Each structure stands twice: as structure tokens, then as C-alpha cells.
């Protein structure tokens, strides 16, 4: 790849940051209040805009409803645009109401299922107002004990609910169906792996795509292979990027195993260049989103680092010598093929990225500029320290 | 369930034992030669017949080709029938020829793929001669290193090969597609989980069903939920039963976590009683097969124990009070529902099974009768001790 | 074992229930408020007394400081005794103050370490007032990112702190050092496994013993072997019993894999009968404590079920035919040895336990009696529904 | 670190390659015969010498007895020295004799234990003749089923055996005690983790040190933390380097997660610079050894790549700015600390290493030179293709 092609490719990368990544969050044991953490959706958008200003590749913000609910989404949209960003995926929340103790769309009680459905359909309406393409669906539904509920009955309830949401989507809209091995359900999660999400998507229609969260797999599962499989089937809709070593640790993407992130980007770029139209189109429409919990780090700097780590992995993947790789693969030259991939990974892309940033009028070292900018001090002064809940995931402030 | 219904239900259980479970096997470190271990397919059938004679529920033997290849399958079939058993699933082997170092049906070289295809189609012919309904397909295909081969290209080769086999199947025949997390491939296995197997089956046709081996999942994966999902989709074809704590340990089924085996049978029985025709039919056609490696145990006794452990789990699952369970589930009474399941599991079904065996003219305590029968001494004398290979999986004697 | 010996053995079992298991708890996503959940330490003791009244084997309650802190522990002690229970292990909390964001006893800042030490030493004082033998130490200390802190420096800080606590313990007092694979730390937990806890205990003195929480291990780790090892070294101090399939799920003990709980009790009973004095004494002094989070279940019934599950596992372990087992082990008769263990596990001990309860004037079916007693309705009326935090682990009400 | 210091540090790195890595090996399913693979210890030494010639940092070869047993070790030693390498650690084998079906040093039968002991003591004698400092002990001992044998009794047999070996060691000799989670034992492995190995070493004496094999841990375990802990306790004796994603995959080190290998070296270098004498001395005496199974790759090239991957990880670890790191850690600046580590990892050290090699008269690109050298063709011609066993681990040729 020559320098121009590389630069053009770098121009095309996009990472969506999540509004909730700018607020206080924690584990079940404790949420530490971070001075300056965003207290509402307006402040979250300000923070997201700061990340985009510094990186140039994070132009949209995912919203979480009701945490980010406002009375006037047109106003929110204008506000975001005035800050240089757009509103991205809409994330409904059907896990924090008291009714959802035993599930939402899979709950044994039809009334609870309807309550969840109402919220989901409301979110479809919000999509129209925010101009969002994607409805990003994660369900905490599941059971804690064998026998607690009927696994097949729950599956059918999920299918039915997803179908109703699907059919309500606007033209051009998509639903991204996320899966997760466990947590908060500890016996069985209704959407438990990519296969389950895929089977549902296939059954309900063309607007349903699978969403891969890097932290939602069993230990040792090969995520880039799932990515490749879904791309080839035309059903990979998007990512929730983060890092983990143990469970759904929600750490800064690329920190636990940077090689894995690189391998994932390698599959995505390979699919973008596929001769198969479906695969190629699917790859080009993947929604790249971050989903992290910054429990002990400054939120904005943590998000900035996450975006930059994605850019680094992507840039390295661009450097793979695909012809040499293909030739070695076809020849069964195992070590030469492996080395070809590693050669790209081994390359230090910091100079390349600094050059690209310079050419775009962006700071060469976004982290250093951010730290020197006084942004963190300013928000600490302006916002103070919001009281965090006793533990856990953020609640609406 | 009343006593008659229980007895009738017990009459219907079937477990197929594998020919290779009667021969020497080992780990990569060592295959210990067991005195009296079967040396060829005729002796394996003798052993399988002994297990059926003692249990009454193991009336068929799975064959592995070429380990069990003979010149005349009609003769083999008659031999088996003369011993009171039938020939069951045919298991092709496309992993032990030198050509398969980098794969079989997913190999980058078309010639190797064709060699594998020829063997698979030969096995379809053998099915016709043995009267087998099922072709049981496991592939060792995969890669050891990132970059070693193109993941999507391999997937497409697999799809194409499975489709060709599918279309060659006889009327009423089925192919069971097995998946496995890893081993012998250590980076990516081409058929890596149930979702991959399911997607292929769906794409190639109605005769393709998924085969679940209990030892082929990542740690902590909920197998009974996969079973329930596949049953509900009409795509569960069969099982390879065994037990494991770590990887694909291939131990005696039910020894590591008897509760898990019970939960699996609970899902199967639930599906058999489903009002949905597809689910019900699928459940009734599941092929229950054992796939174990008896590395340190006497082979026949180990197999006997395996069959009895399946019977115990099945009997306990029959005892679940489904009405009480359903009522508790609908009421959201988590603990009562869980306890209902546990009550069945807690029941000691040994007296029930002894009674059933008595009523069928079978030994009440098959293990004791086997140990007292002198069978093991006899085969030790007759067969001697076959020299085992230096390590690993059995090779054709 | 004859009936009298069995009954005597059953008399000796003790399970300590945790005060925090009677209050609201949740995951990081949500804490559901349970109607009637205990709101303070007095109500928690009432609930614990109810469990002991029904089972006869749960005569003590573990306290968590500061959640259960009172101004007058002598009064609390009298209150507990008036309800028929005693105060058990003291559990300090050095993870919920804002200062502990980057650790407590392993924090890089000495001032924070001193703050933690002060609390730990305060808890030693409380032990004296409550008459507790055991100080139960769990630390959330760890890091989320490679490089975040110096692993060896943190280890040394931990050693130093544990030593100080050790030396402050009263005569006859013990400290139980708990370890955990991960959560809330996601890169490295300072006390990361039994080996780390053991090494510290060995270095600091005789009053330090290892505490095993069943949910704090990596997948597939053999817990009963760790138990056996620590017993043999004289360093097993106690348990936190619970169940899990995935991470530290904190479910009702015995629900995920009842066979594992049985195997753990089998090792404990084996050690109790050891000819080695140290092993035997150690086994007799093990503190059996429950540590669970009842997120979706009624708290008292959940705890009752937990105690009964422990009793069941213990009773089955009592039934192991140790002579037959030993003979089979010595003869290398793998299957007979395994079957001997399984025979005990297969036994339905419900009749035995009902008989024992009858003989003690306890309800034969404690769960049924509890459900019929109106206890749950009463506390719901009396206590109402306490507002739970937005997510996570309980905070002091 | 300036250029001279870097060069000096690079001069000091040593990696020992294993004789068995040059011969045929496989999984339990199949051992593929590699053309040119070494057939005996003399050829293995030739291959090891080739790797050292190309890299300059692999000057010794580990031996496996009896695979590499010869009648005259003085002659073998001279042969090795004539090729430019020395004989390294001696690895006894007490897992491939028929007697060891149920264990070696932990076997219930004293006669088998004595057989194993005799072999171990023979290997101590061989050490003296080969001039080896280290006896590297791995035991396949364990059980496949709960109840199969008495866990505490086995532990005591292990202790006793290790003690006898320890006391027979020559002055200046060491025993390295390896642990492993599982395989070939599938219920319990007698030396199951670092804690078990550490406890034994501590009990038996100063010449016993723990050996860490990177593939012998449960999923998600933090290996660099174990390394740091053992270094700080003065009990880390050595490594078996390799890579894995699943079980003990024995792949080329650094291929699965290069960041992990870097983190391990980071801890080792940190310990080398410790102010604590014990820690520092321990770090300087660590035996760095490779233990891999090259199932599908050319053996010599695979080993070459492994040595180079270790060199790359070591070089990156040398580049860590320890002052900046320490300052950030002390300040609790989580992201700056993490970034400091990552900055070293991100650096492309290929130019640095090429320069160092040039300065030592070594080929700048050892792999390219090896591939161009005709070495592989030559051994293929000279040695032909040795027939491999049907499956598994290598047996003595």
C-alpha cells in the first residue's frame, strides 16, 4: 500500500464513543466518583466532541435511553452538531426497572414483556428524531438457576419481541443484536452467543445484524473467526470495543491483548476487499462503537486512548502485505504466512499516524495535547464531583 | 408419571456405543496397552454386544472408517446382528493421512480436498451397506497460527464440501455435523462452535443436523441451552456423550458433573413433549452416541458404566414434576422452580432401574454381573495385549 | 457408619450465615429492592436466627464492618444470643471508601495504607467485643492495567500489612486470608490465588490461615484438591460457600454443581479422620461460612436452602464407604473406586435428614415450614421495601 | 538506557532449546512425519547448533532421558561442544513406561514409585556427566476420576520423592519443579499449580525451584504476576516458553499473545534490578528454556523463530522507561503508567536487533539466511523422513 492509499484508508476510519463512558461507573462493589465526570447528556456530548476534536475519527456519540433521554431530540441533535459530532446508535435500557427482575422481553409475565416492548418501540421513535441508523440492543435477560424458567419458551419470547422491533424499524434503519455469555444472568443468558444472535437475526429479517462485544465471550474463544464468519454471511452489524482478561471487564480497548485487536481489524479489512459483494458491503457498513466502563481512570483521557488504540490496530492491519500473505497461505508455508501477519503488527505506526494527523490539522500527540489543554481541570471546576451510586453501572443522573 | 409410563419411557432409551471405545487409546504422551482390549472391528462388536446384553439399551455400534473398514459390510452386518446388535453411525476419518497436515475439506490445496471428498463419499456408500441412518462428521481442520490460512476461504471450502456430501446422502440418511472449540487445531478450528455448524447445516439442506459433543465447548458454556436452542430450531441431530473438566477429556459420561447430564436430558424430554411438531420430531430422532477414550480403565466396564450413567440421568429427568415446575416458572417463584428440578435429581433411581431391569430379564446390577462373569479374563486370555502406538488416538490395528 | 454415628456426625455440622446475605444486593447493573429484606444488623440477626431455628446447624452470623457497625457490641452480642445465635467472623471493609480507588493495603500511597490499617485494627478490637474467633479478610486490591503499579512492591505492602494485623490478633484469634482471581481488579489482584494467600500466611505466622471462596477460582480449577492440599499443610482456615458457573456469581451453594460440593466435603471428612494430628486439628477448626448475593430470590428462603444444601452434601460425604474406597484405590481399581464415591453421592439422604431433624425437634421440611410460617409476609409488612442503591454490592443502609 | 547498555544487555540473553523440539511430534490424533526431522540426539544437537549459529543466544540444549540417552555422555558433551553448544537441563521421563499408568512418584504401589525414583536418581548421575546445572522435573502424575486415589496420600508421596531427589543433587545443582493444570490427568494433577510446586520446594530445600511453563495455567491466569511473586520469594528457577490459546498447545512462543511475553520479561528485568539481593540473584539465575511441539512446521525454522521472538520481547522490555513508569505509578496516574509500558511494547525493535547482530557478526535476518542456506534441504536429503508414531508425543527413536 502506498502512502496515498494509506492516508485515504486512514481517512475512512470511524469510531463511535458511548455517552455512558463519560459518566461515573463502577463495579458491583463501588462506583468511585470522578471529579469532572459528565453529569448529563449535554456534558457527555461535550466530552465526546473533545475526543473527536483531538482525533478526527470519533464523530458520533451513542446514546443510552433513558439515561440520555431529553424532551427534545431535535435540540439535542443540533447541540451535538454545533459541537462537531452527530448522534449515533440508540441503546434502549430494559434492565434497570424494578419490573425486569426476571427478564424483559423473555419475562414469563406478558405484561412485563409489553412494558419492555413499549420502551423498545419508543427508542425506534427516538432513532427517527436523532437521525440514528442503528438501534443497539442488549438484553440482561436470563436466569440464575437451572429450572428457574423454560429455556425454549424464553427463546420464543425473544424471537417474537425481536421480530416486532424489526418490523417497526424505519427504512434504512437496522437493529444490532448483542449477545453475552453471562452477567447479570448466571445460569443462562437468553442471547448467549453469536450463534443465538445470528439465528434470531436470520429468522426475523434483513434489518437485523449481530453486534460483537469483545468482552462477551467464553475464555479462549477466537473472536476474529466469529467476525470473519459473520462477515461472510453478511450479518455482522457492529462492535462494542473494549478489552478484558477475565469476564466483561470493559477496559480500554487494546490494553489486554493488542494482537487480538489487530487480528480483528485484519479480518475486517480482508472482508472489505472481498470479491463477494455481500461480504464487502457488510464490512463497509460495520458500526465501530466503543463500550467501556472507566472505573478508575479519567474518563475523557481513557476514551481518547481507546480511540487511538483502535486507530493503531487499524493502521497496522492496513500494512499487511496481502499478496505475500496469500502466496504463503496457498503454498502451505505456515511460518512465512504467520510472519507476514506479524511483520505488520511489529511495525511502529506512531510516525505514520503522527504524519497523517499533521496532514489533517490534528494534534500529532492527542494525549499530550489533551493533558496540556486544561480540559480536565476545567470540567472538574465546572462540574464538580457528582455523587456516584453505591456501586455498579451508571444510573441516570 | 406413573410406574407404567415410567417403565415405557425407560424402554425407549437408546445409547449407541463407539467401536473405538473398546480399543486402546491414550493421550499424546502415551497409549497404555490394555490387556484384552479389542484388536479389530469383530472384537469391538463382541464387546459392544456384551454391553447391550447387560443393559438392554445399547443395541448399536458406531463404526469408524478406515479403522473398522472391512471388505464385506454385509458380512459385518450379519455378524453384528448375530451378536444382537446393529451397525450404527458411520464416522469417516480425514485426519490421519499424511496429506491432512494442514486440513482436509478446508485444505488450501484442491487435491487434498478431493482426497478427503472421495473418502467421505466412500463412507456414504458404506452407510448404504451397513444400513446406517447417520453419517457422523468430525473434522480436525483448522490452523495453529494467526495468518496461517484465510479464515473466510476455509469457511467456503467447508461449506462446499458439506454440500456435496449432503447431496450424496441416501433417502432417509442424515449427516451430523460436529463442532469443536480446539484440538488438534490451536488457533482456529474451522467448525468451531454450534453456531458455525448450525449456519452450515441451514445453508446446505434438510438432511444436515448438528452433533453436540459434550467435551467440545469453551469453559462454562451452558450446553443444555445449546441443546434446547437446536431442538427448537429443529437442528439437533445427535450427541457424542462423554465427560470433561478441562478440554476434550473424553472421560466416562456423567463422572465430572452428573447434574449437567441430567439438565441435558431434562431439555430433551421437555422437547419430546413439546406441542411444536418440529421440536418434538427432532427430539425423537436424536442419535444418542457415546464418544470416549478409555485410557486407564478396562474398556468394557468403562462403557458399561457410561451407558448406565446415561440411564440414570434419563430416569431422573423422567421424574421431573413438569406441572409443578411450569407453575413455579410462570409464577416467577425462582426457588420453588429450582427445587422442583433438584427434587428429581436428588431421587435415588437405583431401585427404580433395578426393578425395570428385573422386569426385562436383565441383570439388576450389570456391573457386578459383568465383573463376576469372567468376560474380562476371557478376552485377556483370548486377545492378549495388543501393542499400542507410542501415543495418542487409536490407529487402525 | 452406623445410624448413631451418623446422627452424631450430623450433630456436629455448623454453617455460619452472613449478615449481608439478608439485605438487598445486586450486580453492577441493578440492585432490585426485595420487599422485607433486612435493613440493618438487628434485622439481619433476626433473619439469621430464623434460619438457625429451622435448621439447627446455623448458629452464628458473620458481621461486616462498617455495614453492621454499632455503638455497643456487647448489646449486639446480647441481642443475638437472645435470638439463639452468636456473632461470628468479623469482615472488615477496605474497598468502599473513596480513598481506596487504587487499593487499600497495597495502595501506592502510605496514607491510604494507614487508613486501611486503622480500620483493620479497629476490627480486631471489635472481635474482642463480639467474642469472634476469626477475622475474615478480603481485599479488593489490584490493578486494571499492566504497568499501572509495581507488582512486587504491592506484594510487599500486602505482606507488611498482613503481618501487622496478625500480630495484633488476640490470643486464640485467627485471621483468614481470602484470595480471588479477579473482580473488581481486572489485570492483577494482589491476593490472586490460594498459593499467594498460603505464601503470605506461612510468612507471617501461625494465626494466619487461608480462606477458600468457591467462586474465586479460574475456570476448571479443582477446588477439592486445593482444600486437600491446604488441610495437609495445616493452613485451611475456612470457606466462603456459594455456587458459580462463570465468575464470582455468588449463587446458592450447591446449585451449579452439587457433585463438586460433595467432593469438597469428602476431602474435609477424610482429613478429620487423618492420622496426622495437624491435618486432623486443622479440619476440625475449619470455619464453614456462606457468602452469597441473593439478587433475585427471597433472602431468608435462599439462605435456608443454602444451609440445607450444605447439610445434604455433608451427609452424603458421611456415607462414603472409606474402607471399600481405600481398598479400591490401593488396588488401582479405578472404576470401583470412582463408583464407591458415586454410590454415596447417589444416595437420597432426604429421609436420613428428615429423621435426624425429627429427633432434634426440628421441622422435617424446613423450607415448607418456612413458607407456611408467614415469616416472609411478616417482614414484608414490618420492614417494607428498602430503597436499594442503583447497582451493585450492598452499602450500609 | 543508552545504546551501549542496551547492547550489553542484549549480549546477556540466553535461551535454551529442547532436543525434542527438533524431532517429530504431534497431537493424540496424529504425528505427521516431517522430512528432515532429527532422528536421534546427535541430529538434534546439530539442529540446535544451527539455531545458535544464526542467533548467538541459544548456546545450550536440554536433553530428555531416555529419548536422548547415550552410553557415553562425555562423548555427547564433546560432540555438542564441537558444534558450539553445551548440554543443558536434564529432563527425566517417568510417564512413558507401562508401569506409569496410574502415576509414577505418586503411584499407589510402592514398587512403581521406586522404579520412578531409580530413573530420577539415574538422571542426577547423568547431570554430573553432562555438566548440567538443572534437573527439570515434570510429572504426568494425577487421576482421571474423583475417588480414583487419595489426594492427600498422593501429595505426601510426591513430597517424599522430591525430597529424595533434592538430597541427591550435586553441589551447585538445582531441581526445577514444573506444575501443570491438566493433561494427561483429567481430574486432578498432583503438581497442579505454582502454589503446589512452591509449597513442595519450600518444604524440601534450597536447591528446589519452581519452573513456569507458559501453557500450564488455567484460562485468564496472570502469569507475569506468578513470575513476580516467585521472584520476590526467591523461588523462580526457570521457564518452559511456548504459546497457547486453549490448553497446553505448545506453539511457537510469542505467537498467541506477544504482549504477555513482553510483560513477563518486564517483570524479570524489574527483578534483576531489584535492591533486594535474593530477588536479584534469583532473577539472574533463571533458566530460560523453550518447550514446544512443532506439529506442522519445519522444526529448525520454528525453533529459530521462537528464539527470535524471545529476543524481541526481551529487547522491548529493556526499553521500558523505568523512571517515568515508577513516577506515574507512585502518582496513581493509571493511564500514564500504562502508556509508559505500552510505549516500549510499541517500539519496533527490529532495527535495534539487526544492528546488534551485525555488531556480533551474526546474520541480520536469521530466518532469511536460514531459508536461503539450504540447511533444510540438506537434512531432508541426509535424514529422510523418519516414521512417526501413530499419534502424540515423541517416543525414543
PDB file of N, CA, C and O in Angstrom, chain D residues 155-193:
ATOM      1  N   UNK D 155      -0.189 -36.529  47.533  1.00  0.00           N
ATOM      2  CA  UNK D 155       0.641 -35.346  47.828  1.00  0.00           C
ATOM      3  C   UNK D 155       1.838 -35.733  48.692  1.00  0.00           C
ATOM      4  O   UNK D 155       2.968 -35.266  48.464  1.00  0.00           O
ATOM      5  N   UNK D 156       1.626 -36.580  49.672  1.00  0.00           N
ATOM      6  CA  UNK D 156       2.723 -36.970  50.564  1.00  0.00           C
ATOM      7  C   UNK D 156       3.759 -37.828  49.846  1.00  0.00           C
ATOM      8  O   UNK D 156       4.957 -37.729  50.120  1.00  0.00           O
ATOM      9  N   UNK D 157       3.260 -38.653  48.918  1.00  0.00           N
ATOM     10  CA  UNK D 157       4.220 -39.449  48.143  1.00  0.00           C
ATOM     11  C   UNK D 157       5.083 -38.524  47.272  1.00  0.00           C
ATOM     12  O   UNK D 157       6.286 -38.730  47.127  1.00  0.00           O
ATOM     13  N   UNK D 158       4.445 -37.509  46.695  1.00  0.00           N
ATOM     14  CA  UNK D 158       5.195 -36.555  45.873  1.00  0.00           C
ATOM     15  C   UNK D 158       6.255 -35.850  46.723  1.00  0.00           C
ATOM     16  O   UNK D 158       7.422 -35.747  46.338  1.00  0.00           O
ATOM     17  N   UNK D 159       5.857 -35.390  47.875  1.00  0.00           N
ATOM     18  CA  UNK D 159       6.789 -34.674  48.761  1.00  0.00           C
ATOM     19  C   UNK D 159       8.018 -35.516  49.062  1.00  0.00           C
ATOM     20  O   UNK D 159       9.155 -35.060  48.988  1.00  0.00           O
ATOM     21  N   UNK D 160       7.720 -36.762  49.409  1.00  0.00           N
ATOM     22  CA  UNK D 160       8.794 -37.672  49.797  1.00  0.00           C
ATOM     23  C   UNK D 160       9.769 -37.916  48.636  1.00  0.00           C
ATOM     24  O   UNK D 160      10.984 -37.893  48.808  1.00  0.00           O
ATOM     25  N   UNK D 161       9.223 -38.121  47.473  1.00  0.00           N
ATOM     26  CA  UNK D 161      10.065 -38.378  46.297  1.00  0.00           C
ATOM     27  C   UNK D 161      10.902 -37.153  45.952  1.00  0.00           C
ATOM     28  O   UNK D 161      12.111 -37.256  45.681  1.00  0.00           O
ATOM     29  N   UNK D 162      10.265 -35.989  45.966  1.00  0.00           N
ATOM     30  CA  UNK D 162      11.010 -34.776  45.626  1.00  0.00           C
ATOM     31  C   UNK D 162      12.150 -34.549  46.620  1.00  0.00           C
ATOM     32  O   UNK D 162      13.251 -34.144  46.252  1.00  0.00           O
ATOM     33  N   UNK D 163      11.864 -34.854  47.864  1.00  0.00           N
ATOM     34  CA  UNK D 163      12.887 -34.685  48.891  1.00  0.00           C
ATOM     35  C   UNK D 163      14.095 -35.596  48.615  1.00  0.00           C
ATOM     36  O   UNK D 163      15.251 -35.158  48.736  1.00  0.00           O
ATOM     37  N   UNK D 164      13.809 -36.831  48.225  1.00  0.00           N
ATOM     38  CA  UNK D 164      14.919 -37.754  47.950  1.00  0.00           C
ATOM     39  C   UNK D 164      15.764 -37.272  46.778  1.00  0.00           C
ATOM     40  O   UNK D 164      17.001 -37.337  46.810  1.00  0.00           O
ATOM     41  N   UNK D 165      15.087 -36.795  45.747  1.00  0.00           N
ATOM     42  CA  UNK D 165      15.835 -36.281  44.601  1.00  0.00           C
ATOM     43  C   UNK D 165      16.657 -35.059  45.026  1.00  0.00           C
ATOM     44  O   UNK D 165      17.843 -34.940  44.684  1.00  0.00           O
ATOM     45  N   UNK D 166      16.026 -34.198  45.751  1.00  0.00           N
ATOM     46  CA  UNK D 166      16.714 -32.981  46.211  1.00  0.00           C
ATOM     47  C   UNK D 166      18.019 -33.317  46.920  1.00  0.00           C
ATOM     48  O   UNK D 166      19.076 -32.722  46.651  1.00  0.00           O
ATOM     49  N   UNK D 167      17.924 -34.281  47.819  1.00  0.00           N
ATOM     50  CA  UNK D 167      19.088 -34.560  48.645  1.00  0.00           C
ATOM     51  C   UNK D 167      20.194 -35.283  47.875  1.00  0.00           C
ATOM     52  O   UNK D 167      21.329 -35.368  48.351  1.00  0.00           O
ATOM     53  N   UNK D 168      19.836 -35.792  46.707  1.00  0.00           N
ATOM     54  CA  UNK D 168      20.849 -36.456  45.886  1.00  0.00           C
ATOM     55  C   UNK D 168      21.524 -35.504  44.910  1.00  0.00           C
ATOM     56  O   UNK D 168      22.482 -35.875  44.221  1.00  0.00           O
ATOM     57  N   UNK D 169      21.040 -34.290  44.816  1.00  0.00           N
ATOM     58  CA  UNK D 169      21.584 -33.346  43.832  1.00  0.00           C
ATOM     59  C   UNK D 169      23.033 -33.001  44.139  1.00  0.00           C
ATOM     60  O   UNK D 169      23.414 -32.886  45.304  1.00  0.00           O
ATOM     61  N   UNK D 170      23.827 -32.807  43.100  1.00  0.00           N
ATOM     62  CA  UNK D 170      25.218 -32.423  43.324  1.00  0.00           C
ATOM     63  C   UNK D 170      25.302 -30.989  43.859  1.00  0.00           C
ATOM     64  O   UNK D 170      24.361 -30.201  43.708  1.00  0.00           O
ATOM     65  N   UNK D 171      26.407 -30.668  44.436  1.00  0.00           N
ATOM     66  CA  UNK D 171      26.704 -29.291  44.853  1.00  0.00           C
ATOM     67  C   UNK D 171      26.488 -28.357  43.666  1.00  0.00           C
ATOM     68  O   UNK D 171      26.977 -28.624  42.564  1.00  0.00           O
ATOM     69  N   UNK D 172      25.740 -27.309  43.884  1.00  0.00           N
ATOM     70  CA  UNK D 172      25.515 -26.359  42.789  1.00  0.00           C
ATOM     71  C   UNK D 172      24.405 -26.781  41.847  1.00  0.00           C
ATOM     72  O   UNK D 172      24.012 -26.029  40.949  1.00  0.00           O
ATOM     73  N   UNK D 173      23.904 -27.988  42.029  1.00  0.00           N
ATOM     74  CA  UNK D 173      22.804 -28.459  41.178  1.00  0.00           C
ATOM     75  C   UNK D 173      21.468 -27.963  41.708  1.00  0.00           C
ATOM     76  O   UNK D 173      21.346 -27.607  42.888  1.00  0.00           O
ATOM     77  N   UNK D 174      20.501 -27.926  40.839  1.00  0.00           N
ATOM     78  CA  UNK D 174      19.154 -27.487  41.230  1.00  0.00           C
ATOM     79  C   UNK D 174      18.116 -28.436  40.628  1.00  0.00           C
ATOM     80  O   UNK D 174      18.351 -29.060  39.587  1.00  0.00           O
ATOM     81  N   UNK D 175      16.979 -28.508  41.256  1.00  0.00           N
ATOM     82  CA  UNK D 175      15.864 -29.203  40.632  1.00  0.00           C
ATOM     83  C   UNK D 175      14.783 -28.162  40.359  1.00  0.00           C
ATOM     84  O   UNK D 175      14.465 -27.333  41.205  1.00  0.00           O
ATOM     85  N   UNK D 176      14.246 -28.197  39.157  1.00  0.00           N
ATOM     86  CA  UNK D 176      13.192 -27.267  38.776  1.00  0.00           C
ATOM     87  C   UNK D 176      11.882 -28.048  38.744  1.00  0.00           C
ATOM     88  O   UNK D 176      11.745 -29.014  37.991  1.00  0.00           O
ATOM     89  N   UNK D 177      10.954 -27.657  39.601  1.00  0.00           N
ATOM     90  CA  UNK D 177       9.711 -28.406  39.750  1.00  0.00           C
ATOM     91  C   UNK D 177       8.603 -27.740  38.917  1.00  0.00           C
ATOM     92  O   UNK D 177       8.190 -26.622  39.201  1.00  0.00           O
ATOM     93  N   UNK D 178       8.184 -28.466  37.908  1.00  0.00           N
ATOM     94  CA  UNK D 178       7.179 -27.943  36.982  1.00  0.00           C
ATOM     95  C   UNK D 178       5.789 -28.332  37.459  1.00  0.00           C
ATOM     96  O   UNK D 178       5.592 -29.391  38.043  1.00  0.00           O
ATOM     97  N   UNK D 179       4.828 -27.488  37.198  1.00  0.00           N
ATOM     98  CA  UNK D 179       3.432 -27.791  37.540  1.00  0.00           C
ATOM     99  C   UNK D 179       2.619 -27.697  36.269  1.00  0.00           C
ATOM    100  O   UNK D 179       3.073 -27.178  35.254  1.00  0.00           O
ATOM    101  N   UNK D 180       1.399 -28.207  36.328  1.00  0.00           N
ATOM    102  CA  UNK D 180       0.547 -28.189  35.136  1.00  0.00           C
ATOM    103  C   UNK D 180      -0.895 -28.371  35.568  1.00  0.00           C
ATOM    104  O   UNK D 180      -1.190 -29.214  36.400  1.00  0.00           O
ATOM    105  N   UNK D 181      -1.768 -27.600  34.978  1.00  0.00           N
ATOM    106  CA  UNK D 181      -3.181 -27.679  35.355  1.00  0.00           C
ATOM    107  C   UNK D 181      -3.781 -29.045  35.054  1.00  0.00           C
ATOM    108  O   UNK D 181      -4.487 -29.625  35.879  1.00  0.00           O
ATOM    109  N   UNK D 182      -3.513 -29.559  33.867  1.00  0.00           N
ATOM    110  CA  UNK D 182      -4.113 -30.842  33.481  1.00  0.00           C
ATOM    111  C   UNK D 182      -3.413 -31.378  32.234  1.00  0.00           C
ATOM    112  O   UNK D 182      -2.647 -30.651  31.615  1.00  0.00           O
ATOM    113  N   UNK D 183      -3.735 -32.598  31.901  1.00  0.00           N
ATOM    114  CA  UNK D 183      -3.204 -33.328  30.756  1.00  0.00           C
ATOM    115  C   UNK D 183      -1.831 -33.878  31.039  1.00  0.00           C
ATOM    116  O   UNK D 183      -0.913 -33.096  31.203  1.00  0.00           O
ATOM    117  N   UNK D 184      -1.676 -35.198  31.101  1.00  0.00           N
ATOM    118  CA  UNK D 184      -2.670 -36.194  30.725  1.00  0.00           C
ATOM    119  C   UNK D 184      -3.670 -36.549  31.815  1.00  0.00           C
ATOM    120  O   UNK D 184      -4.538 -37.371  31.551  1.00  0.00           O
ATOM    121  N   UNK D 185      -3.569 -35.961  33.008  1.00  0.00           N
ATOM    122  CA  UNK D 185      -4.554 -36.267  34.051  1.00  0.00           C
ATOM    123  C   UNK D 185      -5.737 -35.319  33.901  1.00  0.00           C
ATOM    124  O   UNK D 185      -5.545 -34.121  33.689  1.00  0.00           O
ATOM    125  N   UNK D 186      -6.943 -35.843  34.044  1.00  0.00           N
ATOM    126  CA  UNK D 186      -8.126 -35.037  33.729  1.00  0.00           C
ATOM    127  C   UNK D 186      -9.052 -34.783  34.920  1.00  0.00           C
ATOM    128  O   UNK D 186     -10.097 -34.162  34.773  1.00  0.00           O
ATOM    129  N   UNK D 187      -8.713 -35.326  36.064  1.00  0.00           N
ATOM    130  CA  UNK D 187      -9.465 -34.935  37.260  1.00  0.00           C
ATOM    131  C   UNK D 187      -8.561 -34.069  38.141  1.00  0.00           C
ATOM    132  O   UNK D 187      -8.891 -32.927  38.430  1.00  0.00           O
ATOM    133  N   UNK D 188      -7.433 -34.625  38.539  1.00  0.00           N
ATOM    134  CA  UNK D 188      -6.512 -33.894  39.398  1.00  0.00           C
ATOM    135  C   UNK D 188      -5.086 -34.232  38.992  1.00  0.00           C
ATOM    136  O   UNK D 188      -4.743 -35.400  38.835  1.00  0.00           O
ATOM    137  N   UNK D 189      -4.275 -33.211  38.835  1.00  0.00           N
ATOM    138  CA  UNK D 189      -2.850 -33.399  38.578  1.00  0.00           C
ATOM    139  C   UNK D 189      -2.130 -33.160  39.900  1.00  0.00           C
ATOM    140  O   UNK D 189      -2.435 -32.195  40.601  1.00  0.00           O
ATOM    141  N   UNK D 190      -1.184 -34.027  40.237  1.00  0.00           N
ATOM    142  CA  UNK D 190      -0.614 -33.920  41.579  1.00  0.00           C
ATOM    143  C   UNK D 190       0.121 -32.607  41.805  1.00  0.00           C
ATOM    144  O   UNK D 190      -0.014 -31.999  42.862  1.00  0.00           O
ATOM    145  N   UNK D 191       0.859 -32.169  40.804  1.00  0.00           N
ATOM    146  CA  UNK D 191       1.508 -30.851  40.895  1.00  0.00           C
ATOM    147  C   UNK D 191       0.699 -29.918  40.019  1.00  0.00           C
ATOM    148  O   UNK D 191       1.016 -29.706  38.850  1.00  0.00           O
ATOM    149  N   UNK D 192      -0.357 -29.366  40.594  1.00  0.00           N
ATOM    150  CA  UNK D 192      -1.403 -28.758  39.775  1.00  0.00           C
ATOM    151  C   UNK D 192      -1.253 -27.267  39.526  1.00  0.00           C
ATOM    152  O   UNK D 192      -1.870 -26.736  38.605  1.00  0.00           O
ATOM    153  N   UNK D 193      -0.493 -26.575  40.338  1.00  0.00           N
ATOM    154  CA  UNK D 193      -0.272 -25.156  40.060  1.00  0.00           C
ATOM    155  C   UNK D 193       1.005 -24.677  40.742  1.00  0.00           C
ATOM    156  O   UNK D 193       1.683 -25.445  41.440  1.00  0.00           O
TER     157      UNK D 193
END
